Coordinates of C-alpha atoms in Angstrom, one line a residue:
Chain O
D1 CA -149.2 -67.0 -95.0
G2 CA -146.5 -65.6 -97.2
G3 CA -147.2 -62.8 -99.6
I4 CA -147.4 -59.1 -100.4
T5 CA -149.7 -57.1 -98.3
Q6 CA -151.0 -53.7 -99.3
S7 CA -153.1 -51.3 -97.2
P8 CA -155.5 -49.7 -97.3
K9 CA -157.5 -51.4 -100.0
Y10 CA -159.6 -48.3 -100.6
L11 CA -158.6 -44.7 -99.8
F12 CA -160.2 -41.4 -100.4
R13 CA -158.2 -38.2 -100.4
K14 CA -159.0 -34.6 -100.8
E15 CA -157.0 -32.6 -103.3
G16 CA -153.9 -31.1 -101.9
Q17 CA -153.3 -33.9 -99.4
N18 CA -150.4 -36.4 -99.4
V19 CA -151.3 -40.0 -98.8
T20 CA -149.0 -43.0 -98.1
L21 CA -149.8 -46.5 -99.4
S22 CA -148.3 -49.4 -97.4
C23 CA -146.6 -52.4 -99.0
E24 CA -145.2 -55.2 -96.8
Q25 CA -143.7 -58.6 -97.9
N26 CA -142.5 -61.7 -96.2
L27 CA -141.3 -63.5 -99.3
N28 CA -137.7 -62.3 -98.8
H29 CA -137.8 -60.6 -102.2
D30 CA -134.9 -58.3 -102.9
A31 CA -136.7 -56.4 -105.6
M32 CA -140.0 -54.5 -105.1
Y33 CA -142.0 -52.4 -107.4
W34 CA -144.9 -49.9 -107.5
Y35 CA -147.2 -49.8 -110.5
R36 CA -150.1 -47.7 -111.4
Q37 CA -153.0 -49.2 -113.4
D38 CA -155.6 -47.1 -115.3
P39 CA -158.5 -48.3 -117.4
G40 CA -157.4 -49.2 -121.0
Q41 CA -153.7 -48.9 -120.2
G42 CA -150.9 -51.3 -119.4
L43 CA -149.3 -51.2 -115.9
R44 CA -147.0 -48.3 -115.6
L45 CA -143.9 -48.4 -113.4
I46 CA -143.7 -45.7 -110.7
Y47 CA -140.6 -46.7 -108.7
Y48 CA -138.6 -49.8 -108.0
S49 CA -136.1 -50.9 -105.5
Q50 CA -133.6 -53.8 -105.9
I51 CA -131.9 -53.4 -102.5
V52 CA -132.5 -51.8 -99.2
N53 CA -131.8 -48.1 -99.1
D54 CA -131.8 -47.8 -102.9
F55 CA -134.6 -47.1 -105.3
Q56 CA -135.0 -46.0 -108.9
K57 CA -137.5 -43.9 -110.7
G58 CA -139.8 -45.7 -113.2
D59 CA -141.6 -44.2 -116.1
I60 CA -144.1 -42.0 -114.2
A61 CA -142.3 -41.1 -110.9
E62 CA -143.3 -37.4 -110.9
G63 CA -145.5 -36.6 -107.9
Y64 CA -144.6 -39.8 -106.1
S65 CA -142.0 -40.8 -103.5
V66 CA -140.8 -44.0 -101.9
S67 CA -138.5 -45.3 -99.2
R68 CA -136.8 -48.7 -98.7
E69 CA -135.5 -48.7 -95.1
K70 CA -136.3 -52.4 -94.6
K71 CA -136.3 -55.3 -97.0
E72 CA -139.8 -56.1 -96.0
S73 CA -141.3 -52.6 -96.6
F74 CA -141.7 -50.3 -99.6
P75 CA -144.2 -47.6 -98.9
L76 CA -145.4 -45.2 -101.7
T77 CA -146.4 -41.6 -101.0
V78 CA -148.7 -39.9 -103.4
T79 CA -148.0 -36.2 -103.1
S80 CA -150.2 -33.2 -103.9
A81 CA -147.9 -32.7 -106.9
Q82 CA -149.4 -35.7 -108.6
K83 CA -151.9 -34.1 -111.0
N84 CA -154.1 -37.1 -111.5
P85 CA -153.7 -39.5 -108.6
T86 CA -157.0 -41.4 -108.9
A87 CA -156.0 -44.9 -109.9
F88 CA -155.4 -48.5 -108.8
Y89 CA -151.9 -49.0 -107.3
L90 CA -150.2 -52.3 -107.3
C91 CA -147.1 -53.3 -105.3
A92 CA -145.1 -56.3 -106.4
G93 CA -142.0 -58.2 -105.4
S94 CA -139.6 -60.4 -107.3
T95 CA -136.7 -62.7 -106.6
G96 CA -135.1 -61.4 -109.7
E97 CA -134.2 -64.8 -111.0
T98 CA -137.0 -65.3 -113.5
G99 CA -138.6 -61.9 -113.5
E100 CA -141.9 -63.3 -112.2
L101 CA -143.7 -60.7 -110.2
F102 CA -145.8 -61.4 -107.1
F103 CA -148.5 -58.8 -106.6
G104 CA -150.3 -57.4 -103.6
E105 CA -154.1 -57.1 -103.8
G106 CA -153.8 -53.4 -104.8
S107 CA -154.9 -50.1 -103.3
R108 CA -157.6 -48.0 -105.0
L109 CA -157.1 -44.3 -104.4
T110 CA -159.8 -41.8 -105.2
V111 CA -159.2 -38.1 -105.0
L112 CA -162.4 -36.1 -104.3
Chain A
G1 CA -140.7 -46.7 -128.9
Q2 CA -141.6 -49.8 -127.2
N3 CA -145.1 -51.3 -127.8
I4 CA -147.2 -54.2 -126.8
D5 CA -150.5 -54.9 -128.7
Q6 CA -153.2 -57.2 -127.7
P7 CA -157.0 -57.1 -128.4
T8 CA -159.1 -55.0 -126.0
E9 CA -161.9 -57.5 -125.5
M10 CA -162.8 -61.0 -126.6
T11 CA -165.9 -63.2 -126.1
A12 CA -166.0 -67.0 -126.0
T13 CA -168.4 -69.7 -124.9
E14 CA -168.0 -72.0 -121.9
G15 CA -166.3 -75.2 -122.9
A16 CA -164.7 -73.8 -126.0
I17 CA -161.1 -72.7 -126.9
V18 CA -159.9 -69.2 -127.2
Q19 CA -156.6 -67.7 -128.4
I20 CA -155.4 -64.3 -127.2
N21 CA -152.7 -62.8 -129.3
C22 CA -149.9 -60.4 -128.3
T23 CA -147.5 -58.7 -130.6
Y24 CA -144.5 -56.7 -129.4
Q25 CA -141.8 -54.3 -130.4
T26 CA -139.3 -53.7 -127.7
S27 CA -135.7 -52.8 -127.1
G28 CA -134.3 -56.2 -126.7
F29 CA -136.0 -59.3 -125.4
N30 CA -135.5 -61.3 -122.2
G31 CA -138.8 -63.1 -122.0
L32 CA -142.5 -62.8 -122.3
F33 CA -145.0 -63.2 -119.5
W34 CA -148.8 -63.8 -119.3
Y35 CA -150.7 -62.8 -116.2
Q36 CA -154.4 -63.2 -115.4
Q37 CA -156.2 -60.4 -113.6
H38 CA -159.8 -60.7 -112.2
A39 CA -161.6 -57.5 -111.9
G40 CA -160.5 -55.4 -108.9
E41 CA -157.8 -58.0 -108.0
A42 CA -154.0 -58.3 -108.4
P43 CA -152.5 -60.0 -111.5
T44 CA -151.4 -63.6 -111.1
F45 CA -148.6 -65.3 -113.1
L46 CA -149.7 -67.7 -115.8
S47 CA -146.7 -68.4 -118.0
Y48 CA -143.2 -67.4 -119.1
N49 CA -141.6 -67.9 -122.5
V50 CA -138.1 -67.1 -123.5
L51 CA -137.5 -69.6 -126.2
D52 CA -139.6 -70.2 -129.3
G53 CA -142.3 -72.7 -129.1
L54 CA -145.2 -73.9 -127.1
E55 CA -145.3 -74.2 -123.3
E56 CA -148.3 -76.2 -122.0
K57 CA -149.6 -75.9 -118.4
G58 CA -152.9 -77.7 -117.9
R59 CA -155.7 -76.0 -119.7
F60 CA -153.4 -73.0 -120.6
S61 CA -150.7 -72.9 -123.2
S62 CA -148.5 -70.1 -124.3
F63 CA -146.6 -69.8 -127.6
L64 CA -143.7 -67.6 -128.6
S65 CA -142.1 -66.6 -131.9
R66 CA -139.3 -64.2 -131.3
S67 CA -138.6 -63.6 -135.0
K68 CA -142.2 -62.5 -135.5
G69 CA -142.5 -60.6 -132.2
Y70 CA -145.6 -62.6 -131.4
S71 CA -147.1 -64.7 -128.7
Y72 CA -150.4 -66.2 -127.9
L73 CA -152.2 -67.6 -124.9
L74 CA -154.4 -70.5 -125.6
L75 CA -157.2 -71.4 -123.1
K76 CA -159.0 -74.7 -123.5
E77 CA -162.2 -76.1 -122.0
L78 CA -163.2 -72.6 -120.9
Q79 CA -164.8 -72.2 -117.6
M80 CA -166.8 -69.2 -116.3
K81 CA -164.0 -68.5 -113.8
D82 CA -161.7 -67.8 -116.7
S83 CA -163.6 -64.5 -117.3
A84 CA -160.8 -62.0 -116.5
S85 CA -158.3 -59.7 -118.2
Y86 CA -155.1 -61.3 -119.6
L87 CA -152.0 -59.2 -119.6
C88 CA -149.0 -59.7 -121.8
A89 CA -145.7 -58.3 -120.7
V90 CA -142.2 -58.3 -122.3
M91 CA -138.9 -58.0 -120.4
D92 CA -136.7 -55.7 -122.4
S93 CA -132.9 -55.5 -122.7
N94 CA -132.7 -53.6 -119.4
Y95 CA -134.8 -56.3 -117.7
Q96 CA -137.7 -53.9 -117.3
L97 CA -141.2 -55.2 -118.0
I98 CA -143.2 -53.5 -120.7
W99 CA -147.0 -54.2 -120.3
G100 CA -149.8 -54.5 -122.8
A101 CA -153.1 -52.9 -121.9
G102 CA -154.7 -56.3 -121.4
T103 CA -157.4 -58.3 -123.1
K104 CA -160.7 -58.6 -121.3
L105 CA -162.1 -62.1 -121.8
I106 CA -165.8 -62.6 -121.4
I107 CA -167.1 -66.2 -121.1
K108 CA -170.7 -66.8 -122.0
P109 CA -172.7 -69.9 -120.9

């Protein structure tokens, strides 16, 4: 089936550890996005990429890093520099034509 | 600054009609989106409005007034499975999406 696949769905991390969230798509989307969702707040953009080997910071990029070595893959690393990493992370793709986003099922990160 | 406002929570009865409002102030406008998000799941696309007026899609309709910076999502013949959060998002002049915090809709039997 076509779609956006995120893994893991749930992840626990100790303070001071880096963690990488996987996002893979087989929809042939050029554009991919990482959002963070916290209770009572709108989705906030962390990073986005519109083409392979290129990506741009979103509104809350500090403490995060990404790579886009392949069109299908857009992993997000949450580094120890991110002060409050516990959140629900959503990866999305878009053809860019209408702006409609297709989301993965999300990854819930909890820092212990 | 850019801002999207929508009610935090609404309650409605199964079989009834509910209207969820969204007002926005953004730098430019390139369309407004509504997404549905069930608890713990990913948002799914419901509708897109770029011109003024009403777009109907089955039990769901979405309305836009660009001059008023206003949209609503209308849900008819409510079903229990419609219990979810409804997210309003506006695409600004840079083609970036600005998201509201979402409206949690509770459906009672």
